[in-house]
PDB file of C-alpha atoms and ligand atoms in Angstrom:
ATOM      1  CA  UNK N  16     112.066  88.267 122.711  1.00  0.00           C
ATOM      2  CA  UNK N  17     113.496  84.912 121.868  1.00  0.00           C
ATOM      3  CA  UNK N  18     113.147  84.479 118.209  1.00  0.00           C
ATOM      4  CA  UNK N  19     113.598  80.770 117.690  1.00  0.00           C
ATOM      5  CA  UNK N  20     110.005  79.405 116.703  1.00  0.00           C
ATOM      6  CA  UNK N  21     108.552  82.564 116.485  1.00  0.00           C
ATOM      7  CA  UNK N  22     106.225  83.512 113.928  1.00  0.00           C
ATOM      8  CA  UNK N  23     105.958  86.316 111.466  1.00  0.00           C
ATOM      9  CA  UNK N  24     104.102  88.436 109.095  1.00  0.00           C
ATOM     10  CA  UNK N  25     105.860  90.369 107.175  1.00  0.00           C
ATOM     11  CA  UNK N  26     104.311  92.456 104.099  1.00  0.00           C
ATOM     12  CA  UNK N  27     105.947  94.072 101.625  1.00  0.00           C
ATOM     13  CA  UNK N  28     108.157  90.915 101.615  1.00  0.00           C
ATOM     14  CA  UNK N  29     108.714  90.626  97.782  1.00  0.00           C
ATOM     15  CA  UNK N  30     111.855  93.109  97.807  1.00  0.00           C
ATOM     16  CA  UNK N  31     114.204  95.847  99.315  1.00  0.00           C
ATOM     17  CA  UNK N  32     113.856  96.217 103.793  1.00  0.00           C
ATOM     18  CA  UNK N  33     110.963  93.315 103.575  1.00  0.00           C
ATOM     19  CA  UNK N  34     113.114  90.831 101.801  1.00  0.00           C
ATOM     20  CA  UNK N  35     116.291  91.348 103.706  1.00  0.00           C
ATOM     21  CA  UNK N  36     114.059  91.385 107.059  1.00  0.00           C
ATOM     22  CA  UNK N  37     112.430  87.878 105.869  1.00  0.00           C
ATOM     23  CA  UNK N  38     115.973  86.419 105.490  1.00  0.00           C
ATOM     24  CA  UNK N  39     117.389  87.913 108.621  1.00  0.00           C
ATOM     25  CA  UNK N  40     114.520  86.810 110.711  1.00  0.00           C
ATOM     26  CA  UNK N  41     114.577  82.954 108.845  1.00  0.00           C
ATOM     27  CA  UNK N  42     118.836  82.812 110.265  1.00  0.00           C
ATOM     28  CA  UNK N  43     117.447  83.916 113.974  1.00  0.00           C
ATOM     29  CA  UNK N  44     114.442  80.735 113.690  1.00  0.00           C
ATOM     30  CA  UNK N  45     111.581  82.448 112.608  1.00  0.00           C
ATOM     31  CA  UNK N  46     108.866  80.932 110.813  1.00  0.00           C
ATOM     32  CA  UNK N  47     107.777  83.224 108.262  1.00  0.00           C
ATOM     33  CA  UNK N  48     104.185  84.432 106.482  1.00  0.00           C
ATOM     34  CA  UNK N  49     105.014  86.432 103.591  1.00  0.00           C
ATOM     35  CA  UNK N  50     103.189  88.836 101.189  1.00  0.00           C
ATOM     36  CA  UNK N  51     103.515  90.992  98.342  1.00  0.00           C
ATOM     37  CA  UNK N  52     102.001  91.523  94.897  1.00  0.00           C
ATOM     38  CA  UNK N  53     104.759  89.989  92.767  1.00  0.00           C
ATOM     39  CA  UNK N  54     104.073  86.107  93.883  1.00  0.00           C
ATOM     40  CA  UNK N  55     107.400  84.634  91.566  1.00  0.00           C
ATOM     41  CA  UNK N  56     109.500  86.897  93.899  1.00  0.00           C
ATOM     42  CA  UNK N  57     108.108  85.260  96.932  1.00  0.00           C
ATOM     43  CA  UNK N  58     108.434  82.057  95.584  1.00  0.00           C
ATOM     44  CA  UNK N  59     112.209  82.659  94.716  1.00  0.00           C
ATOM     45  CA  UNK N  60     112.303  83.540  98.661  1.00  0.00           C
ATOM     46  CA  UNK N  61     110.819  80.980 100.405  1.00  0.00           C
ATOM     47  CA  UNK N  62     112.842  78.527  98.857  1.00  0.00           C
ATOM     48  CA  UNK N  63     115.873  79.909 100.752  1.00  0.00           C
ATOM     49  CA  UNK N  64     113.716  79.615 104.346  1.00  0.00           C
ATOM     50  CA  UNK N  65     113.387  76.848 106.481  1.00  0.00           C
ATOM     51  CA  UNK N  66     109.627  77.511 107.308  1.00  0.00           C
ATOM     52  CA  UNK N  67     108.300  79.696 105.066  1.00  0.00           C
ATOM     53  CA  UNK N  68     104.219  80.260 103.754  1.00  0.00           C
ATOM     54  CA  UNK N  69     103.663  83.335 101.116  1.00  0.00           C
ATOM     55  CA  UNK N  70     100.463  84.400 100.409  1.00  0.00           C
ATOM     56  CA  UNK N  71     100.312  86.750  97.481  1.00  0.00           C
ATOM     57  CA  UNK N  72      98.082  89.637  97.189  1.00  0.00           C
ATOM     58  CA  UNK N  73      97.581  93.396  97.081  1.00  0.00           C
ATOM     59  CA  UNK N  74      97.824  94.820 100.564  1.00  0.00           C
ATOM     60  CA  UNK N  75      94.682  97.561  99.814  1.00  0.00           C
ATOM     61  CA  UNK N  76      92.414  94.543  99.495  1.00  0.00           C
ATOM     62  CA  UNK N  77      90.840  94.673 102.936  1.00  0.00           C
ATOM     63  CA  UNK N  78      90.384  90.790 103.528  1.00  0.00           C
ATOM     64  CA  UNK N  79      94.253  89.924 102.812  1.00  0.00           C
ATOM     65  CA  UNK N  80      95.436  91.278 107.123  1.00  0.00           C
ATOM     66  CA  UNK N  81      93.294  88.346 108.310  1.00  0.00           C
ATOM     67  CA  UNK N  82      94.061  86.172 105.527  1.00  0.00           C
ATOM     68  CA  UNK N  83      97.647  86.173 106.776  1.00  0.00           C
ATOM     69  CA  UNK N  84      97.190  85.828 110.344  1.00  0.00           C
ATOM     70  CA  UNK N  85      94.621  83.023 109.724  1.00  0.00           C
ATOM     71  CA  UNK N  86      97.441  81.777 107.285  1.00  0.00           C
ATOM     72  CA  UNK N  87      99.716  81.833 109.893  1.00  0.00           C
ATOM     73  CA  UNK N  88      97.435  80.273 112.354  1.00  0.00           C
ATOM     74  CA  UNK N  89      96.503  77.155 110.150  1.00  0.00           C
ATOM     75  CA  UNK N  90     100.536  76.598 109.271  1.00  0.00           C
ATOM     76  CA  UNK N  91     102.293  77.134 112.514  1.00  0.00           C
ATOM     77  CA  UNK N  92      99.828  77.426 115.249  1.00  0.00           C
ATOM     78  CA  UNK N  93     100.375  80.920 116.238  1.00  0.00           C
ATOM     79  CA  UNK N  94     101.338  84.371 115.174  1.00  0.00           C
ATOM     80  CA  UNK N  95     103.610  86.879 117.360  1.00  0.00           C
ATOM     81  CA  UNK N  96     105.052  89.200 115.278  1.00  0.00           C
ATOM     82  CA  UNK N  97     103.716  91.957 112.157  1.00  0.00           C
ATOM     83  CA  UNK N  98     106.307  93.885 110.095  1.00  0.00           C
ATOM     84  CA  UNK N  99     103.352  95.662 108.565  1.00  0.00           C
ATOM     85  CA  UNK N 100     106.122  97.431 105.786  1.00  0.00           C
ATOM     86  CA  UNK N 101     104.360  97.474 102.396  1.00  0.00           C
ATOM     87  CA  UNK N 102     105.095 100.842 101.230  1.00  0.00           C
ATOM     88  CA  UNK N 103     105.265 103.334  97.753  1.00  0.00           C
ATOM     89  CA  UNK N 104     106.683 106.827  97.451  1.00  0.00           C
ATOM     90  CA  UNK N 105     105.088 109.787  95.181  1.00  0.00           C
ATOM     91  CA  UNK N 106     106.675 112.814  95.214  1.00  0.00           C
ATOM     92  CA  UNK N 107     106.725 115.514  92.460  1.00  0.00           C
ATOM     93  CA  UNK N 108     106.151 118.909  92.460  1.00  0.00           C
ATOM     94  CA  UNK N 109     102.434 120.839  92.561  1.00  0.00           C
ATOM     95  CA  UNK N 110     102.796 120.754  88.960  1.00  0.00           C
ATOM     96  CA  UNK N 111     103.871 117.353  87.702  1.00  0.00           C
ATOM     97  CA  UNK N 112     102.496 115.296  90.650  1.00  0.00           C
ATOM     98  CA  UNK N 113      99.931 112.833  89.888  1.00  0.00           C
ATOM     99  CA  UNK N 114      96.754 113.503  92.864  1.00  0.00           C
ATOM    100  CA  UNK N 115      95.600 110.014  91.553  1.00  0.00           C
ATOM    101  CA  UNK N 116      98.927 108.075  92.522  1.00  0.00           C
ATOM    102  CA  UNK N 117      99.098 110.393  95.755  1.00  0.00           C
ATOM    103  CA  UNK N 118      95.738 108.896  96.733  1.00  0.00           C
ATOM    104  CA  UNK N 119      96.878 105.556  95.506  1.00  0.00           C
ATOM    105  CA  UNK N 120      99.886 105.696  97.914  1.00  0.00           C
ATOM    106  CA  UNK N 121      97.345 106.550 100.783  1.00  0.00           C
ATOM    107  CA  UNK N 122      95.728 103.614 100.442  1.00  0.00           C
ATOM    108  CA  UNK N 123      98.823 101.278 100.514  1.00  0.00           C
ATOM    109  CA  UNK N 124     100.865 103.029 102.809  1.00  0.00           C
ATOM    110  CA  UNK N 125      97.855 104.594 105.188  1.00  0.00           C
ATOM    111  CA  UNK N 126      94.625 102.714 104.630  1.00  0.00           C
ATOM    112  CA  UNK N 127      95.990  99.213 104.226  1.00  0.00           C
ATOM    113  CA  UNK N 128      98.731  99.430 106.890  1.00  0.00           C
ATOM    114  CA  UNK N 129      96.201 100.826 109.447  1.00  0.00           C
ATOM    115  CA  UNK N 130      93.584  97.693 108.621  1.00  0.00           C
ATOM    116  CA  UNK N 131      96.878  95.357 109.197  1.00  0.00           C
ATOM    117  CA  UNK N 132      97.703  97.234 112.384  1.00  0.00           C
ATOM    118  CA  UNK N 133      93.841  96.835 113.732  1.00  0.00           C
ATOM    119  CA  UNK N 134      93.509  92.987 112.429  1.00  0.00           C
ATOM    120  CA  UNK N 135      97.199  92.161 113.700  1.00  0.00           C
ATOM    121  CA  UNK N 136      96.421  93.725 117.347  1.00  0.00           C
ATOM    122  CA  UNK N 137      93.035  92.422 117.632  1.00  0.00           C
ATOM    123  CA  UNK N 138      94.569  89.001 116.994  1.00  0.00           C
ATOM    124  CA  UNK N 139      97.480  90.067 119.777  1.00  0.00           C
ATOM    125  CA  UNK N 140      94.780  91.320 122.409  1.00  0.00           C
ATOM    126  CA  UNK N 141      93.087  87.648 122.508  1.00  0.00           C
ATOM    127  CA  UNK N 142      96.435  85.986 122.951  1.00  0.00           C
ATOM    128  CA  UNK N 143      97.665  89.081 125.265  1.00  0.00           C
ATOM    129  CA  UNK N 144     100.712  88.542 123.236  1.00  0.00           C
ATOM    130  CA  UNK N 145     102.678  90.035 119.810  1.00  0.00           C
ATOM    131  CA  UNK N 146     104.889  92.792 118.314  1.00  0.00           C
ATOM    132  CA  UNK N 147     103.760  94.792 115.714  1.00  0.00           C
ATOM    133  CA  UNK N 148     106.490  96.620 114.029  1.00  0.00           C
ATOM    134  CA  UNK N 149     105.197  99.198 111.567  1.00  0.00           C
ATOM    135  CA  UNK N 150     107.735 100.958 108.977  1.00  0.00           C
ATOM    136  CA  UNK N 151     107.892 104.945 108.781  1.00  0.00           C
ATOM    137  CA  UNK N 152     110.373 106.718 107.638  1.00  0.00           C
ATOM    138  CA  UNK N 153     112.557 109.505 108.604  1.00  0.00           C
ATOM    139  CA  UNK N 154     110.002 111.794 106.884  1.00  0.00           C
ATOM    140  CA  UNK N 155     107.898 110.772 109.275  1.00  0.00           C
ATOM    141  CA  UNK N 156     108.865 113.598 111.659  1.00  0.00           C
ATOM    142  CA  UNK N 157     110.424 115.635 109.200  1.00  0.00           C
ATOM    143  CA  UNK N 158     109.158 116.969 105.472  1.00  0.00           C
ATOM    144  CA  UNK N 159     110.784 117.506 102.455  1.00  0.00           C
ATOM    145  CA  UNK N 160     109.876 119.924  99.436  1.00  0.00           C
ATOM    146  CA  UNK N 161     107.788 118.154  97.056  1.00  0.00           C
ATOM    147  CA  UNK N 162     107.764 115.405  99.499  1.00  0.00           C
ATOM    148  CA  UNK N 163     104.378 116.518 101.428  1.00  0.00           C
ATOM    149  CA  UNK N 164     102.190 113.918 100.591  1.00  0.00           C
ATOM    150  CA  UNK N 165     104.811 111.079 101.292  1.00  0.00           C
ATOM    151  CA  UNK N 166     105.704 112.384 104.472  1.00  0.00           C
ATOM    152  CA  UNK N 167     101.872 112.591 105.790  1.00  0.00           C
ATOM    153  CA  UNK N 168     101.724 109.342 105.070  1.00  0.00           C
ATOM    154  CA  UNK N 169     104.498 108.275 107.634  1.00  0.00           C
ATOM    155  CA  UNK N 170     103.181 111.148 110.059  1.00  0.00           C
ATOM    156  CA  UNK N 171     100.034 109.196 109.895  1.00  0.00           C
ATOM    157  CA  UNK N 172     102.377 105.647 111.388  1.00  0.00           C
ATOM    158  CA  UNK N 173     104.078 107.799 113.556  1.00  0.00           C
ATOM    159  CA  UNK N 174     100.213 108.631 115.306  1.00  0.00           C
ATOM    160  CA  UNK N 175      99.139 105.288 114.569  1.00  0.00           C
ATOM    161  CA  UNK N 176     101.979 103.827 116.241  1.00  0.00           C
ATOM    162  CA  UNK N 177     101.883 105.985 119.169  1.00  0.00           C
ATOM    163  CA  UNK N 178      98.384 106.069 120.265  1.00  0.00           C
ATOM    164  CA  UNK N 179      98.827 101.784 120.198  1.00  0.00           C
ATOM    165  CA  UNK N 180     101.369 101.923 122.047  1.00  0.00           C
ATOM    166  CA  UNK N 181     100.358 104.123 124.938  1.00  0.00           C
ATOM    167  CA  UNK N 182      96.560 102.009 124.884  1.00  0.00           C
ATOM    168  CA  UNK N 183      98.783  98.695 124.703  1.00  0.00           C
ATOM    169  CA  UNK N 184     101.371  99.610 127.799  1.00  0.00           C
ATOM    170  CA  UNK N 185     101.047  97.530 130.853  1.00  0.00           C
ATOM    171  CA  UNK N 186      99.983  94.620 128.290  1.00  0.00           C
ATOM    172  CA  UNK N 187     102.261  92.227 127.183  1.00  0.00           C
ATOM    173  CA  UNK N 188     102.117  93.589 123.255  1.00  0.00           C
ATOM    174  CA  UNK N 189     104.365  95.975 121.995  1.00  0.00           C
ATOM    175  CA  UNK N 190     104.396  98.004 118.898  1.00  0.00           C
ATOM    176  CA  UNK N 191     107.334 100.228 117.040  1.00  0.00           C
ATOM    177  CA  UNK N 192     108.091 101.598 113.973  1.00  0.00           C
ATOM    178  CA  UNK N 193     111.242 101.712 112.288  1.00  0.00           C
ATOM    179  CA  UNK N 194     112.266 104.881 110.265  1.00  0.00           C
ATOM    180  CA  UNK N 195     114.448 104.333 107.704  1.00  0.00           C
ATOM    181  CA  UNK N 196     116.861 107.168 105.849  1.00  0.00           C
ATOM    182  CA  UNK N 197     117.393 106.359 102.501  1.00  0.00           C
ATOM    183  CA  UNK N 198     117.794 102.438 101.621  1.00  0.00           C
ATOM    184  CA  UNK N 199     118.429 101.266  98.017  1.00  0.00           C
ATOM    185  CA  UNK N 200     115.786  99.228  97.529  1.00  0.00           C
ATOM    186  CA  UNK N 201     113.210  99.145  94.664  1.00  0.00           C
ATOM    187  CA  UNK N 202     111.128 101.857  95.742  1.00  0.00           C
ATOM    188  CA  UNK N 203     112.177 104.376  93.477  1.00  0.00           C
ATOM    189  CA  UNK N 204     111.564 101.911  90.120  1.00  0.00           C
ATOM    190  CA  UNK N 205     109.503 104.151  88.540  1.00  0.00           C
ATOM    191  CA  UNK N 206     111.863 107.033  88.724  1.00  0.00           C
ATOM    192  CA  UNK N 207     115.001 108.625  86.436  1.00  0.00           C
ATOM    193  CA  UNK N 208     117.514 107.195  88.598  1.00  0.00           C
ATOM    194  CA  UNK N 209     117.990 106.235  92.463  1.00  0.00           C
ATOM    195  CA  UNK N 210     117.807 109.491  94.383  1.00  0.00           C
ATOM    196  CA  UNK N 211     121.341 109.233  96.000  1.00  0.00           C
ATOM    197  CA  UNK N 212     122.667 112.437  94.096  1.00  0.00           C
ATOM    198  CA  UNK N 213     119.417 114.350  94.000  1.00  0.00           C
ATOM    199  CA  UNK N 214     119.333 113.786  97.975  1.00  0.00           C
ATOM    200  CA  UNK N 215     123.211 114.425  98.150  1.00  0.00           C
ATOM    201  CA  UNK N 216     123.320 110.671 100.106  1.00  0.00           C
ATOM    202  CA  UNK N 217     126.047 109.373  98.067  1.00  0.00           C
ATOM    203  CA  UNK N 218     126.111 106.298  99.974  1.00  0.00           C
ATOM    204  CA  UNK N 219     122.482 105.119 101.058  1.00  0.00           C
ATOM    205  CA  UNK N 220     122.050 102.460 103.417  1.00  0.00           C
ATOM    206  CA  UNK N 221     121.107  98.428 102.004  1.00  0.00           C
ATOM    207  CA  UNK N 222     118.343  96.898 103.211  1.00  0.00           C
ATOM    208  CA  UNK N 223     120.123  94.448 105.141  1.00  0.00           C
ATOM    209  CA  UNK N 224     121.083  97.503 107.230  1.00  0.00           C
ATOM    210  CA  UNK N 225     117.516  98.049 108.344  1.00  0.00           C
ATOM    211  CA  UNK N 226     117.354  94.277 108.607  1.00  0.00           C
ATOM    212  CA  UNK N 227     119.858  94.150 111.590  1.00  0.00           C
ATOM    213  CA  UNK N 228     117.908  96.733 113.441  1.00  0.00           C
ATOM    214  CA  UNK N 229     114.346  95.488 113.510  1.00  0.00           C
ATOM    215  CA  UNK N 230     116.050  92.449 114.701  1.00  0.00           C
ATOM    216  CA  UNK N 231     117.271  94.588 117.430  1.00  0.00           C
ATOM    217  CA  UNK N 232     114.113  95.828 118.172  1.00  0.00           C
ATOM    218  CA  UNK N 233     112.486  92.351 118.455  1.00  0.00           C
ATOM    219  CA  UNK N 234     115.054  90.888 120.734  1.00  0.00           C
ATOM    220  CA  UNK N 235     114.901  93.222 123.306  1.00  0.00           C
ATOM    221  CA  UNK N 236     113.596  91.012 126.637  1.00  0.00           C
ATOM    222  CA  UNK N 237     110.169  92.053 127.794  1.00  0.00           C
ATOM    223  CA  UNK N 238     110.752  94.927 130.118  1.00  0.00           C
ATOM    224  CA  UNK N 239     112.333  97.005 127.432  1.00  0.00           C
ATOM    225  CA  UNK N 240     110.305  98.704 124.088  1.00  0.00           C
ATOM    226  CA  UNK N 241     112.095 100.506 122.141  1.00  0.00           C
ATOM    227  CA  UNK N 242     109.290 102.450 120.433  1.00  0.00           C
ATOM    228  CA  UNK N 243     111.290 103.945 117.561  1.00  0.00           C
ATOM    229  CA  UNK N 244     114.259 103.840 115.725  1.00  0.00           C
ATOM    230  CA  UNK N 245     115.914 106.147 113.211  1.00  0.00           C
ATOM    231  CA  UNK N 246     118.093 104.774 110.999  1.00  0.00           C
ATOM    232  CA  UNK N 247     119.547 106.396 108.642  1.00  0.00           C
ATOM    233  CA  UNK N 248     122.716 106.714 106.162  1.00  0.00           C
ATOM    234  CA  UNK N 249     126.086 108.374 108.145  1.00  0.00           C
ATOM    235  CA  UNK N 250     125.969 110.994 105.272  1.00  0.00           C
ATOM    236  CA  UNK N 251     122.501 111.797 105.523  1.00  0.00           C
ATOM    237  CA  UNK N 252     121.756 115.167 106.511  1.00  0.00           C
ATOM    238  CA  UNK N 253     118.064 115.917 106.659  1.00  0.00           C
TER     239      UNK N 253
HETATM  240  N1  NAP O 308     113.852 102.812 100.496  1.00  0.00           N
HETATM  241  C1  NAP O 308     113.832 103.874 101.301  1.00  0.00           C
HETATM  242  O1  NAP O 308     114.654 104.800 101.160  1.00  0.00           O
HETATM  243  C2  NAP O 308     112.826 103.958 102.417  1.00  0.00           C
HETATM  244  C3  NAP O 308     113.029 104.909 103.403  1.00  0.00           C
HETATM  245  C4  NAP O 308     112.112 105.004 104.450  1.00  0.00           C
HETATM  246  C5  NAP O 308     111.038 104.156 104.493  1.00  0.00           C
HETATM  247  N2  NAP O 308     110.849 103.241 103.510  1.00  0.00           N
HETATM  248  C6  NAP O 308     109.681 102.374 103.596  1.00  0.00           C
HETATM  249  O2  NAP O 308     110.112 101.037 103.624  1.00  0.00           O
HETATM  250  C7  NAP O 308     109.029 100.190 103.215  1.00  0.00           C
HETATM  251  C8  NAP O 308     109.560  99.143 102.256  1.00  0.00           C
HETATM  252  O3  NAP O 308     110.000  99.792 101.082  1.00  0.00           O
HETATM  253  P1  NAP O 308     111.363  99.422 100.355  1.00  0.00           P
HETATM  254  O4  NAP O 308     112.229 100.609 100.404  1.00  0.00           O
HETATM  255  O5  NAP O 308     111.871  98.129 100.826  1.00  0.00           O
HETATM  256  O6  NAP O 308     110.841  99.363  98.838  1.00  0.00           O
HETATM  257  P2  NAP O 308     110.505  98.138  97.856  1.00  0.00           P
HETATM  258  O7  NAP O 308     111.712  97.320  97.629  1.00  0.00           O
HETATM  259  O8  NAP O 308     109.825  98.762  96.694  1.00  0.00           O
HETATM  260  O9  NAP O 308     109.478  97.300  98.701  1.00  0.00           O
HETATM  261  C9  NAP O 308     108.139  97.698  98.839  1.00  0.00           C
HETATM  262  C10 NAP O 308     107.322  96.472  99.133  1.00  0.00           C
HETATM  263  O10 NAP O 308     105.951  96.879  99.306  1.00  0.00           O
HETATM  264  C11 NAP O 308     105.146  96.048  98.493  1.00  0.00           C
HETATM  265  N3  NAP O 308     103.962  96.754  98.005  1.00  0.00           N
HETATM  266  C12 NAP O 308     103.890  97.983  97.462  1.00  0.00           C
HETATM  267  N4  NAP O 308     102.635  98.237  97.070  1.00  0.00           N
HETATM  268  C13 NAP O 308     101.898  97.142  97.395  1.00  0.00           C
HETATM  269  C14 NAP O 308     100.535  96.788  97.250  1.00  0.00           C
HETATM  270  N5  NAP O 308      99.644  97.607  96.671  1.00  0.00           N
HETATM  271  N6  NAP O 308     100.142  95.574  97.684  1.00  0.00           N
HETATM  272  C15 NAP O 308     101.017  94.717  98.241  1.00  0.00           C
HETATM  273  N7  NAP O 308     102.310  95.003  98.421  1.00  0.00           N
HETATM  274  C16 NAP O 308     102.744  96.200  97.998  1.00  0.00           C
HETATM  275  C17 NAP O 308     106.040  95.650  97.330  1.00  0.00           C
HETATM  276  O11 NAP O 308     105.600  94.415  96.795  1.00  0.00           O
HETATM  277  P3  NAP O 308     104.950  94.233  95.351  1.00  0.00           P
HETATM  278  O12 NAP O 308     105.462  95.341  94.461  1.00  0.00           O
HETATM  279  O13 NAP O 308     105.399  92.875  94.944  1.00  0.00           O
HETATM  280  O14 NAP O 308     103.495  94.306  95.601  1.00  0.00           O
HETATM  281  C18 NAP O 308     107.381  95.466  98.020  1.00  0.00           C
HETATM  282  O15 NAP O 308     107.490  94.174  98.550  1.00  0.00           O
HETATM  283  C19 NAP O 308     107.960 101.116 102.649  1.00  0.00           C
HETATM  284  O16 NAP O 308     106.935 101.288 103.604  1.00  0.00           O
HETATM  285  C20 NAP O 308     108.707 102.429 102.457  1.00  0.00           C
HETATM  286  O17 NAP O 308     107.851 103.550 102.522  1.00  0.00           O
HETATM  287  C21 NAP O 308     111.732 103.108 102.475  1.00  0.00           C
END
């Protein structure tokens, strides 16, 4: 796809693989929608875009996916590509995990990211044109101990993902995921420390890494889908 002029949606746009995405995607031409709970964060971002809109909001409220793409619509006209990306991460043990933040996290990185999918490719269908580009993880084909509950909820974009983009071939939308190793990005906020040494990844990838290969993703020309792509840090081993 040739970026320049393109349009995008990105959520989860506010920090870590979202933000660096947002400002690779601005240097390649894109005009960009942006989302995110933490609206002085967007703000700070837009102002380094050429075209950028933000519209702030939490992702689990079920009218913000066609907020965005009317959003989109009413600022630049049209709408051709979704980094549906907003994410969270609980893991803990059977003991100390919280079931209420577990279901929390299934509505942010499940619910919410399957109503973005559906709005996004409904919008795609009547245009018979767009990428979606949803964000697993590598735990999304793998599992980790204490890491159940995360990792269903990337199985569950992995299925999603797939099951679009076997209905959508022969059309001219495409949909991916990325899958991400460990990134240092804000995710892990809430926790001790950043997971490097409990993971034994002493050197995790930046977002900007992940950045780079979404926008190899997109810029494939239309014969070619790349469907997935694991990314992931040289001395990860899982
Ligand atoms: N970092 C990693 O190692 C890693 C590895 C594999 C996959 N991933 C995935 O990558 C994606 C991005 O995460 P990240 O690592 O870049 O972490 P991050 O820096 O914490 O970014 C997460 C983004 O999701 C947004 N978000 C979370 N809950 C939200 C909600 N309820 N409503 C709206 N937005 C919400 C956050 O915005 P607000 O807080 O402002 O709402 C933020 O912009 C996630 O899907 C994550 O699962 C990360």
């Amino acid at each position: 796809m040739e970026l320049t002029n393109k349009v995008a949606i990105i959520t989860g746009a506010s920090s870590g693989i979202g933000a660096a995405v947002a400002r690779n995607l601005n240097e390649a031409g894109v005009n960009l929608v942006l989302t995110g709970r933490r609206e002085s964060r967007l703000v700070e971002l837009k102002k380094e875009l050429n075209n950028g809109e933000v519209l702030p909001g939490d992702i689990t409220n079920p009218a913000l996916p066609d907020n965005l793409i009317q959003m989109a619509l009413q600022r630049f006209g049209h709408c051709d590509i979704v980094f549906n990306n907003a994410g969270t991460v609980v893991m803990g043990t059977i003991e100390d995990i919280d079931i209420d933040e577990v279901c929390h996290m299934v509505r942010v990185n499940v619910e919410a990211a399957y109503r973005m999918a559906h709005v996004a490719l409904k919008h795609f269908k009547s245009v018979n044109s767009g990428f979606l580009l949803n964000t697993s993880s590598i735990v999304g084909t793998k599992v980790r101990p204490t890491g159940g509950a995360y990792a269903g909820t990337k199985h569950a974009i992995e299925a999603l993902t797939e099951g679009f983009r076997m209905e959508l071939a022969k059309t001219n939308i495409a949909v991916a995921c990325i899958e991400p190793g460990l990134v240092q990005t804000e995710i892990f906020r809430d926790w001790d420390e950043f997971p490097a040494a409990q993971f034994d990844i002493p050197d995790p990838l930046q977002p900007e890494d992940i950045a780079r290969v979404v926008r190899f993703i997109l810029e494939q020309p239309d014969h070619v889908r790349i469907p997935r792509v694991l990314a992931i840090p040289a001395d990860q081993a899982l």
